[in-house]
Amino acid sequence: MAALKRSAQTVVQAARSDKKITTQALLAGLFPDLMELFGDRLSGDDPALRGGIATFGHQPVTVLSTDKGSDLESKIATHFGSPTPTGYRKALRLMEQAAKFNRPIISLINTPGAYPGQSAEEQGQGAAIAADLLKASQLPVPMISLIFGEGGSGGALALACGDRVWMLQNSFYAILSPEGFASILWKDAKKSGQAAKVMQLLPEQLLAQGIIEKIVPEKQPATLIETLREQLLAEIARLQQLTPTELLVQRQARFRKF
Amino acid sequence: MRLFNKRHYIHLPAAPAELKQRQSQVPDGLWQRCPYCHESVYYRDLGAFKVCPNCQYGFRLTAQQRLDQLTHQFQPWDTGLTAQDPLHFPGYQTKLAQVQHKTGLQESVVTGKARLGHYPVALGVMDTHFFMGSLGSATGEKITRLFEKATAQRLPVILLTASGGARMQEGIHSLMQMAKVSQAVAAHHAAGLLYIVVLTDPTTGGVTASFAMEGDLILAEPHALVGFAGQRVVAQTTQQPLPSDFQRAETVLQTGFIDRIVPRPQLAQTLRQLLAWHQPKVGE
Ligand SMILES: [Zn+2]
């Protein structure tokens, strides 16, 4: 992959592009029999964080995915892909369910971050994400995450605390948006290009630092889905060779090194 | 003042006498404006606990001042752990050296083994004077080790949080600390041990979205700012003025995320009582 020379700004733009493969396309391609499940069993359902059960290879898996929506109405309903506490609690519920029934978890991530609205704060956005981090560290089933567009901060991390984190070639994973970073550090959101550069948010940079395990080349949707299916199946099979204890020890080591 | 009696006290390294003196000086003269109620307060009226007599808001303290108020026995852990520069971020090392010199701290948290009354605890105190208490790699490492040592020694953990959020200069490595610390908290929980969080002003961002919200008991100081997203970002998102007590401890308690608000002068006694109620039974 002749990727090292590309500019961070270009990749950020590509990750956010309208041409980026959508959640809908990924779910339909990878999990044609996905049975979507709704609600956090507390207060509601958040369309920005979808989940359910699907057949994958020879077994059922639990699927979690952020969703940016496809038309104006759904984009507004999903806050442009920014989950609310309700979404993170739905993820928690489905993670617990997966653990109980020994289902591997696959999470698909494309979010600018957790929704920063007044209601989200009042409903405990911090506590909801914290609960996911705490739970993910103890899940006795394999969990693989794919960041396929934006990997925005704690809102992405909440779904990427498992055994493997992969990224599509045109995606990024960062502590904050380059705009937010520039405005906090340099009081100038227009310096986002410069911010993207110093933040080292490119997949190849994150791979080199051990933050992620794999970069998946971006191709035509059908080819991409085939590649992803093969690689995910192989990796789940590898992780399922481990006992739950071995799995948790490895997962702990994965984050302990930072 | 008995509270500040240092005879049985182990000093933190790199905190010279001159530094302590500087920290105890009133920066803005004899009158200070309360950041919460905006009343002007004569510095003596703040008292030993540095609390606004008008509204009970606790002025921001250094980690050292916190320790002085809570314990007379403190054995620091991992004092040699200092901030790393994983991204080789322009200007970060220089800024770090300046802040380390100014505060006498190596990182934004002080951790160690303390005694509160009769009870040994693993104690951590974050300090906003060091990069706004932001979550650097060494901050996360010290807190992780605090939990790991507490689990190994079967100690409860008390953590006083204060943080502006992520350490921008460490990028994604700051984010990884949220997961790393959470794993150590989970192991401590799994061992059946007590974890008490004390939210102090301000506790925000990645700290709120991880270990600050993972306690068995979550206490807060009056009017402490507690939230995930910054207020400016929330106001931009909402496009309307925020309520006056938005993200203040009293509001966060009402919405269900804080167990109890404890005025600073009662904090030590409250913690001792909670520790007493969670002592292992004889034979355990
Ligand atoms: Zn006041």
PDB file of C-alpha atoms and ligand atoms in Angstrom, chain B residues 33-39 41 51-59 223, ligand 1:
ATOM      1  CA  ARG B  33     -13.656  35.962  43.634  1.00  0.00           C
ATOM      2  CA  CYS B  34     -15.560  32.706  43.998  1.00  0.00           C
ATOM      3  CA  PRO B  35     -15.675  31.086  40.526  1.00  0.00           C
ATOM      4  CA  TYR B  36     -19.139  29.724  41.277  1.00  0.00           C
ATOM      5  CA  CYS B  37     -21.151  32.440  43.073  1.00  0.00           C
ATOM      6  CA  HIS B  38     -18.828  35.312  42.057  1.00  0.00           C
ATOM      7  CA  GLU B  39     -18.817  36.816  45.561  1.00  0.00           C
ATOM      8  CA  VAL B  41     -14.169  36.573  49.595  1.00  0.00           C
ATOM      9  CA  VAL B  51     -14.193  26.873  50.783  1.00  0.00           C
ATOM     10  CA  CYS B  52     -16.377  29.825  49.776  1.00  0.00           C
ATOM     11  CA  PRO B  53     -18.292  30.879  52.909  1.00  0.00           C
ATOM     12  CA  ASN B  54     -21.158  32.056  50.717  1.00  0.00           C
ATOM     13  CA  CYS B  55     -21.844  28.962  48.572  1.00  0.00           C
ATOM     14  CA  GLN B  56     -19.595  26.139  49.852  1.00  0.00           C
ATOM     15  CA  TYR B  57     -17.745  25.875  46.543  1.00  0.00           C
ATOM     16  CA  GLY B  58     -14.317  24.374  47.151  1.00  0.00           C
ATOM     17  CA  PHE B  59     -11.528  26.348  45.505  1.00  0.00           C
ATOM     18  CA  HIS B 223     -20.863  22.789  42.639  1.00  0.00           C
TER      19      HIS B 223
HETATM   20 ZN    ZN C   1     -19.139  31.028  46.274  1.00  0.00          ZN
END
